[in-house]
Coordinates of C-alpha atoms and ligand atoms in Angstrom, one line a residue:
M1 CA -60.1 -3.4 -23.2
A2 CA -56.2 -2.2 -22.1
T3 CA -55.0 -0.6 -25.2
E4 CA -51.2 -0.6 -25.8
V5 CA -48.2 2.0 -24.0
Q6 CA -47.4 3.8 -27.1
I7 CA -43.2 3.8 -28.3
F8 CA -41.9 6.7 -28.8
E9 CA -39.4 5.7 -31.0
G10 CA -37.9 9.7 -31.0
A11 CA -36.7 8.1 -27.5
L12 CA -34.5 5.0 -29.0
D13 CA -30.7 6.2 -28.3
K14 CA -28.0 3.8 -28.3
G15 CA -26.9 4.0 -25.0
L16 CA -29.7 6.6 -23.6
E17 CA -27.1 10.0 -24.3
G18 CA -29.4 12.9 -23.6
V19 CA -31.9 11.0 -22.4
V20 CA -33.8 11.7 -19.1
A21 CA -35.0 8.8 -17.0
C22 CA -36.2 10.3 -13.3
T23 CA -35.9 13.3 -11.5
T24 CA -33.6 13.4 -9.1
Q25 CA -32.6 15.8 -6.0
V26 CA -29.2 13.9 -5.3
S27 CA -26.4 15.4 -7.5
S28 CA -26.7 17.9 -10.6
I29 CA -24.3 18.6 -13.7
V30 CA -25.4 22.2 -14.7
G31 CA -22.1 23.0 -18.0
N32 CA -19.5 21.5 -16.5
T33 CA -20.7 22.1 -13.3
L34 CA -21.0 19.3 -11.0
N35 CA -23.4 20.1 -7.6
Y36 CA -24.4 17.4 -4.7
R37 CA -27.6 18.7 -2.9
G38 CA -26.9 22.6 -4.9
Y39 CA -23.2 22.3 -3.3
T40 CA -20.6 22.5 -5.6
I41 CA -17.9 20.3 -5.8
E42 CA -15.0 22.7 -6.0
D43 CA -16.7 24.0 -2.8
L44 CA -17.1 20.5 -0.9
A45 CA -13.7 20.0 -2.0
Q46 CA -11.9 23.4 -0.4
N47 CA -14.1 23.2 2.4
S48 CA -16.6 20.0 3.2
T49 CA -15.0 15.9 4.9
F50 CA -16.1 13.3 3.5
E51 CA -18.1 12.0 6.7
E52 CA -20.4 15.5 5.9
V53 CA -20.6 15.1 2.2
V54 CA -22.1 11.4 3.1
Y55 CA -24.3 13.2 5.6
L56 CA -26.0 15.7 2.2
L57 CA -26.2 13.4 0.7
W58 CA -28.9 11.8 2.6
N59 CA -29.9 14.0 3.7
N60 CA -30.5 17.2 1.4
K61 CA -28.9 19.7 3.1
L62 CA -25.4 20.0 6.1
P63 CA -25.7 18.9 9.1
N64 CA -25.2 21.6 12.2
S65 CA -22.2 20.9 14.7
S66 CA -24.3 18.2 16.8
E67 CA -25.9 16.3 13.6
L68 CA -22.4 15.5 12.0
S69 CA -20.7 14.7 15.5
A70 CA -23.3 12.1 16.1
F71 CA -24.0 11.5 12.5
T72 CA -19.9 10.2 12.4
D73 CA -19.8 9.0 15.7
S74 CA -22.8 6.3 13.7
L75 CA -20.4 6.1 10.9
H76 CA -17.4 5.2 12.1
K77 CA -18.7 2.5 15.0
E78 CA -19.7 0.5 11.6
M79 CA -16.0 0.4 10.6
T80 CA -14.9 -2.2 12.3
L81 CA -15.8 -6.1 11.2
S82 CA -16.0 -8.9 13.0
P83 CA -14.6 -11.6 13.5
E84 CA -17.1 -14.0 12.1
Y85 CA -16.9 -12.2 8.7
I86 CA -14.1 -11.2 8.7
K87 CA -13.3 -15.8 8.9
I88 CA -15.9 -15.1 5.4
L89 CA -13.3 -12.7 4.1
K90 CA -10.6 -14.5 4.4
A91 CA -12.0 -17.3 2.8
I92 CA -13.0 -15.4 -0.4
P93 CA -10.7 -16.3 -3.5
T94 CA -7.8 -13.7 -3.8
A95 CA -5.7 -15.7 -6.1
N96 CA -6.3 -14.7 -10.0
V97 CA -9.5 -12.4 -8.9
H98 CA -9.7 -8.8 -9.4
P99 CA -10.6 -7.2 -6.1
M100 CA -13.8 -6.0 -7.9
A101 CA -14.7 -9.0 -7.9
W102 CA -13.9 -9.7 -4.7
L103 CA -15.4 -6.5 -3.4
R104 CA -19.0 -7.7 -5.4
T105 CA -18.3 -11.0 -3.4
A106 CA -17.6 -9.5 0.0
V107 CA -20.3 -6.8 -0.3
S108 CA -23.0 -9.0 -1.5
L109 CA -21.2 -11.4 1.9
T110 CA -22.1 -8.7 4.5
A111 CA -26.0 -9.3 3.5
H112 CA -26.5 -12.6 5.9
L113 CA -24.8 -11.1 8.9
D114 CA -27.2 -8.3 8.4
K115 CA -30.4 -8.6 10.7
D116 CA -32.2 -5.6 8.7
A117 CA -31.1 -7.7 5.0
N118 CA -34.9 -8.5 4.4
D119 CA -36.8 -5.2 5.8
N120 CA -37.0 -2.5 3.4
S121 CA -38.2 0.3 5.4
T122 CA -36.6 3.3 5.6
E123 CA -35.4 3.4 9.2
A124 CA -33.7 -0.5 7.9
N125 CA -32.2 1.0 4.6
K126 CA -30.7 4.1 7.2
R127 CA -29.0 1.6 9.0
K128 CA -27.8 -1.1 6.7
A129 CA -26.3 2.4 4.8
L130 CA -24.6 3.3 7.3
S131 CA -23.4 -0.1 7.9
L132 CA -22.7 -0.5 4.1
T133 CA -20.8 3.0 4.0
G134 CA -18.9 2.2 7.4
K135 CA -17.6 -1.0 6.3
M136 CA -16.6 0.0 2.5
S137 CA -12.7 1.0 3.5
S138 CA -12.6 -1.7 5.7
I139 CA -13.1 -4.1 3.2
V140 CA -11.2 -3.3 0.8
C141 CA -8.5 -2.7 2.9
A142 CA -8.8 -6.3 4.4
F143 CA -8.4 -7.3 0.3
D144 CA -5.2 -6.1 0.6
A145 CA -3.9 -8.1 3.6
I146 CA -5.7 -10.7 2.6
R147 CA -4.2 -11.7 -1.0
S148 CA -1.0 -11.0 1.0
G149 CA -1.2 -13.2 3.8
K150 CA -2.3 -10.9 6.9
D151 CA -4.7 -10.9 9.0
P152 CA -6.6 -6.6 8.1
V153 CA -4.6 -4.5 10.7
S154 CA -8.2 -2.9 12.3
P155 CA -9.7 1.2 12.2
V156 CA -9.3 3.1 15.1
A157 CA -12.3 4.9 17.2
G158 CA -12.5 8.5 16.0
K159 CA -10.0 8.8 13.6
S160 CA -12.3 9.8 9.7
I161 CA -12.6 7.0 7.4
A162 CA -9.3 8.3 5.1
W163 CA -7.6 8.8 8.2
N164 CA -8.2 5.6 8.9
F165 CA -8.1 3.6 4.7
M166 CA -4.7 5.0 5.2
Y167 CA -4.0 3.1 8.4
M168 CA -6.0 0.1 7.9
L169 CA -3.6 -0.3 3.3
G170 CA -0.5 0.9 5.1
G171 CA -0.3 -2.1 7.5
G172 CA -1.0 0.1 10.2
K173 CA 2.1 3.2 10.0
E174 CA -0.2 6.2 11.5
P175 CA -0.6 8.1 7.8
D176 CA 0.4 11.9 7.1
A177 CA -2.1 14.9 7.2
E178 CA -0.7 15.7 3.8
S179 CA -2.0 12.1 2.4
V180 CA -5.2 11.7 4.3
K181 CA -6.6 15.4 3.5
V182 CA -5.9 14.4 -0.3
F183 CA -7.9 11.1 0.4
D184 CA -10.7 12.1 1.4
T185 CA -10.6 15.5 -1.1
C186 CA -10.4 11.7 -3.7
L187 CA -13.9 10.7 -1.3
I188 CA -15.6 13.5 -2.0
L189 CA -15.2 14.5 -5.8
H190 CA -15.8 10.5 -6.6
A191 CA -19.1 10.6 -3.6
D192 CA -21.5 11.3 -5.9
H193 CA -22.6 11.6 -10.4
E194 CA -25.9 12.3 -11.3
L195 CA -27.6 9.0 -13.4
N196 CA -23.9 7.2 -14.6
C197 CA -24.3 3.8 -15.1
S198 CA -23.7 2.4 -11.6
A199 CA -26.1 4.7 -10.1
F200 CA -28.4 4.2 -12.5
A201 CA -27.7 0.6 -12.1
T202 CA -28.6 1.3 -8.7
R203 CA -31.6 2.1 -9.3
V204 CA -33.3 -0.2 -11.8
T205 CA -32.0 -2.9 -8.6
A206 CA -33.9 -1.2 -6.5
S207 CA -37.1 0.1 -8.6
S208 CA -37.8 -4.1 -8.0
L209 CA -38.4 -3.7 -5.0
S210 CA -35.0 -5.6 -4.6
D211 CA -33.2 -4.8 -1.2
L212 CA -30.4 -2.9 -1.2
H213 CA -27.7 -5.3 -0.7
S214 CA -28.4 -6.3 -4.2
A215 CA -29.4 -2.6 -5.7
I216 CA -25.5 -2.0 -4.0
V217 CA -24.3 -5.2 -6.1
S218 CA -25.6 -4.3 -8.9
A219 CA -24.3 -0.9 -9.2
I220 CA -20.5 -2.4 -7.8
G221 CA -20.5 -4.7 -10.7
A222 CA -21.6 -1.8 -13.1
L223 CA -18.3 0.3 -12.0
K224 CA -15.8 -2.4 -12.3
G225 CA -16.1 -2.1 -16.9
P226 CA -13.2 0.3 -17.3
L227 CA -15.6 2.1 -19.6
H228 CA -16.8 3.2 -15.9
G229 CA -14.8 2.8 -11.9
G230 CA -12.2 0.7 -14.0
A231 CA -10.8 3.1 -15.7
N232 CA -8.8 5.0 -13.2
E233 CA -6.8 1.1 -13.2
Q234 CA -6.2 1.3 -17.0
V235 CA -4.5 5.6 -17.1
M236 CA -2.1 3.9 -14.6
L237 CA -1.3 0.8 -16.6
M238 CA -0.9 2.4 -19.7
L239 CA 1.0 5.1 -18.9
K240 CA 2.8 2.6 -17.4
K241 CA 2.4 1.1 -20.6
I242 CA 4.4 4.3 -22.6
G243 CA 6.6 4.2 -19.6
N244 CA 7.9 7.5 -20.7
I245 CA 7.5 11.1 -21.7
E246 CA 9.0 10.9 -26.3
N247 CA 6.7 7.8 -26.5
A248 CA 2.9 9.8 -24.9
Q249 CA 2.2 11.6 -28.7
K250 CA 3.0 8.8 -31.2
F251 CA 0.8 6.3 -27.8
V252 CA -2.1 8.7 -28.3
K253 CA -2.3 8.7 -32.5
D254 CA -1.1 4.5 -32.6
A255 CA -4.3 4.9 -29.6
L256 CA -6.3 6.9 -32.3
D257 CA -5.6 5.1 -35.6
A258 CA -6.6 1.8 -34.4
K259 CA -10.1 3.1 -32.8
E260 CA -8.9 2.3 -29.2
K261 CA -10.3 4.0 -26.3
V262 CA -6.8 5.8 -24.9
M263 CA -8.3 5.7 -20.5
G264 CA -9.9 8.4 -18.5
I265 CA -10.5 10.0 -22.0
G266 CA -13.7 11.5 -22.5
H267 CA -17.3 11.8 -21.0
R268 CA -20.9 11.3 -21.7
V269 CA -22.7 14.9 -21.0
Y270 CA -19.1 16.3 -19.5
K271 CA -18.3 18.5 -23.2
N272 CA -15.8 21.4 -21.6
G273 CA -13.6 19.9 -19.4
D274 CA -14.6 17.7 -15.7
P275 CA -14.8 19.4 -13.2
R276 CA -12.8 16.7 -10.8
A277 CA -10.4 16.7 -13.4
A278 CA -9.4 20.3 -12.8
I279 CA -8.7 19.5 -9.2
L280 CA -7.0 16.6 -9.5
R281 CA -4.7 17.3 -11.8
K282 CA -3.7 20.5 -9.7
I283 CA -2.9 17.5 -7.1
S284 CA -1.3 15.3 -9.1
E285 CA 1.0 17.9 -10.3
K286 CA 2.4 18.5 -6.5
L287 CA 2.2 14.8 -5.0
T288 CA 4.6 13.6 -8.1
Q289 CA 6.5 16.3 -8.1
K290 CA 7.0 15.7 -4.2
I291 CA 7.6 12.4 -5.3
G292 CA 10.6 12.8 -7.6
E293 CA 8.9 10.9 -10.4
P294 CA 6.9 14.1 -11.7
Q295 CA 6.9 12.3 -15.4
W296 CA 3.3 10.8 -14.8
Y297 CA 2.0 13.7 -14.4
Q298 CA 4.3 15.3 -17.3
M299 CA 3.1 13.0 -19.0
S300 CA -0.7 12.2 -18.7
T301 CA -0.1 15.9 -19.5
L302 CA 0.5 15.3 -23.0
I303 CA -2.0 12.9 -23.8
D304 CA -5.3 15.3 -22.1
D305 CA -3.0 18.1 -24.5
T306 CA -3.1 15.5 -27.5
M307 CA -6.9 14.2 -27.6
N308 CA -7.4 18.0 -27.2
K309 CA -6.0 18.5 -29.9
E310 CA -6.9 15.2 -32.3
K311 CA -10.3 15.2 -31.8
G312 CA -11.4 17.6 -29.1
L313 CA -11.7 15.0 -25.7
M314 CA -11.3 15.9 -22.1
P315 CA -9.7 14.3 -19.0
N316 CA -12.5 13.1 -16.6
V317 CA -12.5 11.7 -13.5
D318 CA -10.7 8.8 -13.9
F319 CA -7.1 10.1 -15.7
Y320 CA -5.9 12.1 -13.1
S321 CA -6.4 10.8 -10.1
A322 CA -4.8 6.9 -11.3
T323 CA -1.3 10.0 -10.9
V324 CA -2.7 10.9 -7.2
Y325 CA -2.8 7.6 -6.3
Y326 CA -0.3 6.5 -7.1
A327 CA 1.5 9.1 -5.7
M328 CA 0.2 8.2 -2.7
K329 CA 1.3 4.1 -3.3
I330 CA -1.7 2.3 -3.4
P331 CA -2.1 -1.4 -5.1
T332 CA -3.3 0.3 -9.1
D333 CA -5.9 -2.2 -9.0
I334 CA -7.3 -0.5 -5.4
Y335 CA -8.0 2.4 -7.5
T336 CA -11.5 1.1 -8.7
P337 CA -12.5 -0.2 -5.1
I338 CA -11.5 3.3 -3.9
F339 CA -14.5 4.9 -5.7
A340 CA -16.3 2.3 -4.6
V341 CA -15.8 2.7 -0.8
S342 CA -17.2 6.5 -2.3
R343 CA -19.3 6.2 -4.2
M344 CA -21.7 4.2 -1.7
A345 CA -22.2 7.2 0.3
G346 CA -24.5 7.8 -3.4
W347 CA -25.1 4.5 -4.2
C348 CA -28.4 4.4 -1.5
A349 CA -28.7 8.7 -1.6
H350 CA -30.2 7.0 -5.3
A351 CA -31.4 4.0 -3.7
F352 CA -33.3 6.2 -0.5
E353 CA -34.4 8.2 -3.3
Q354 CA -35.7 6.0 -6.1
Y355 CA -38.1 3.3 -2.6
A356 CA -39.9 6.4 -2.0
N357 CA -40.9 7.2 -5.6
N358 CA -40.6 4.5 -7.3
R359 CA -42.6 3.1 -10.4
I360 CA -40.4 -0.4 -11.8
Y361 CA -37.9 0.4 -15.2
R362 CA -39.3 -1.3 -17.7
P363 CA -37.9 0.5 -20.7
R364 CA -39.1 -0.5 -24.5
S365 CA -36.7 -2.5 -27.5
K366 CA -37.1 -2.2 -30.6
W367 CA -37.7 -5.9 -32.2
Q368 CA -35.0 -6.1 -35.2
G369 CA -35.2 -9.4 -35.6
K370 CA -35.9 -12.3 -37.8
E371 CA -40.7 -12.4 -37.9
G372 CA -43.6 -15.1 -39.1
L373 CA -40.8 -18.4 -38.3
T374 CA -42.6 -21.9 -37.3
W375 CA -40.8 -24.5 -35.3
K376 CA -40.1 -26.9 -37.2
P377 CA -38.3 -30.7 -35.5
A378 CA -35.5 -31.3 -35.3
Q379 CA -33.8 -34.0 -37.3
N380 CA -35.9 -31.4 -40.0
R381 CA -34.0 -28.7 -38.6
Ligands
COA1 N1 -10.1 7.6 -26.4 C1 -10.8 7.3 -27.7 N2 -12.1 8.1 -29.1 C2 -12.4 7.8 -28.2 C3 -12.3 8.7 -26.1 C4 -11.5 8.1 -25.4 N3 -10.8 7.9 -24.9 N4 -13.9 8.1 -25.9 C5 -14.3 8.7 -26.9 N5 -14.4 8.7 -28.4 C6 -14.6 9.4 -29.1 C7 -15.5 7.4 -30.0 O1 -14.1 7.1 -30.3 C8 -16.6 8.5 -30.7 O2 -14.7 9.0 -32.4 P1 -16.4 8.2 -33.2 O3 -16.7 9.8 -33.1 O4 -14.8 9.7 -34.7 O5 -16.4 7.5 -33.7 C9 -16.3 9.8 -29.8 O6 -15.9 10.0 -29.3 C10 -18.1 9.5 -28.8 O7 -17.4 8.7 -28.2 P2 -18.5 7.5 -27.7 O8 -18.2 6.0 -27.4 O9 -19.9 7.4 -29.0 O10 -18.5 8.5 -26.3 P3 -19.7 7.6 -25.3 O11 -20.7 9.0 -24.9 O12 -20.2 6.7 -25.8 O13 -18.8 7.3 -24.0 C11 -16.9 7.2 -22.6 C12 -18.1 7.9 -22.6 C13 -16.8 7.9 -21.5 C14 -17.4 6.3 -21.7 C15 -15.1 6.9 -23.7 O14 -15.3 9.0 -23.5 C16 -15.3 6.1 -23.2 O15 -14.8 5.6 -23.8 N6 -13.4 6.6 -22.5 C17 -12.6 6.1 -22.3 C18 -13.4 5.3 -20.4 C19 -13.6 6.5 -19.6 O16 -12.1 6.7 -19.4 N7 -13.9 5.9 -18.8 C20 -14.6 6.5 -17.2 C21 -15.8 7.5 -17.5 S1 -16.1 8.5 -16.5

């Protein structure tokens, strides 16, 4: 006779804090150091490119020159959206639809045109990951064009994903080198982050041996929320609501008194600061100064200091990325889709790892409802 599986009461925790749910070799957080495949985020942000980081996350090693060139070519080829797909995108409503909701639908629809959609082999999953990661920036920029009644701008061959994102979002205007470098750094910083909410969603869906597109659509849904990727947009909305530096401290204190969250602050894992925020803080200072609007950075640092003093909480990746994107003139509601453009790399890496060593995620829940009830006909209830 089969024995019942034992439940470990000690593992019961709201939000699974401290619970180790899987092993991984994709990325790790040690103290306040974030590593992708053993390389620190500081090292990669300074020296690498997004394309190289995607290769690293998927192949567990940095590419040599010929591997990088072949991989970059194949990734860039996937950036072009077919006329058939653009026609479908134009049919997805944009009015009163959040870009992340639109993106969730748009990415799901790529499966309908993918000949590998139902093939879960390693080779097919690599092809699908390349296609999804190549297309993401073009899809997000297509959204911004379509909602303005314009035709999406096609990517330029031989240019990076960062260059093309700025080019397509800018309506076909060539971006300057500094903006491209900053944007590429942002893509590197957001590419993966251990077992965050959307990576876990990817892995949970993949663990039923569902297809890669389904796992990615689960992840986009998880990223959309304001406690995860949606926070970067909320940070900018909050700063605009605060309006000027004189109001910042009172805003924070009022929020704390009302037990409301201050967006972009706090982290489940980092208690001594998010290393990505430290890098973005410097960029935010420089760029807001450059556009002649340093008040956004000053307001941010005041909120940062006040939250640290009042609650011992520090900014996460979303806090300073908001003002970086603002200074780059990116529409506020595109901030979270940019997170998805980058995080696609990490989601695919997690899905690969899950498929390669799979067991379905099936935890237990602790029953807290009524017991021993018996059914009665509706007229007797
Ligand atoms: N503003 C105000 N208080 C915050 C806070 C914030 N941003 N983040 C955490 N806290 C407080 C909580 O109110 C709670 O205080 P209490 O113990 O006095 O009740 C305590 O810190 C623990 O917060 P909790 O929400 O349980 O932490 P968590 O580990 O479950 O959540 C986050 C982590 C990131 C979801 C949380 O810090 C948050 O909601 N931040 C704002 C959203 C955000 O920036 N998300 C992006 C994450 S990368």
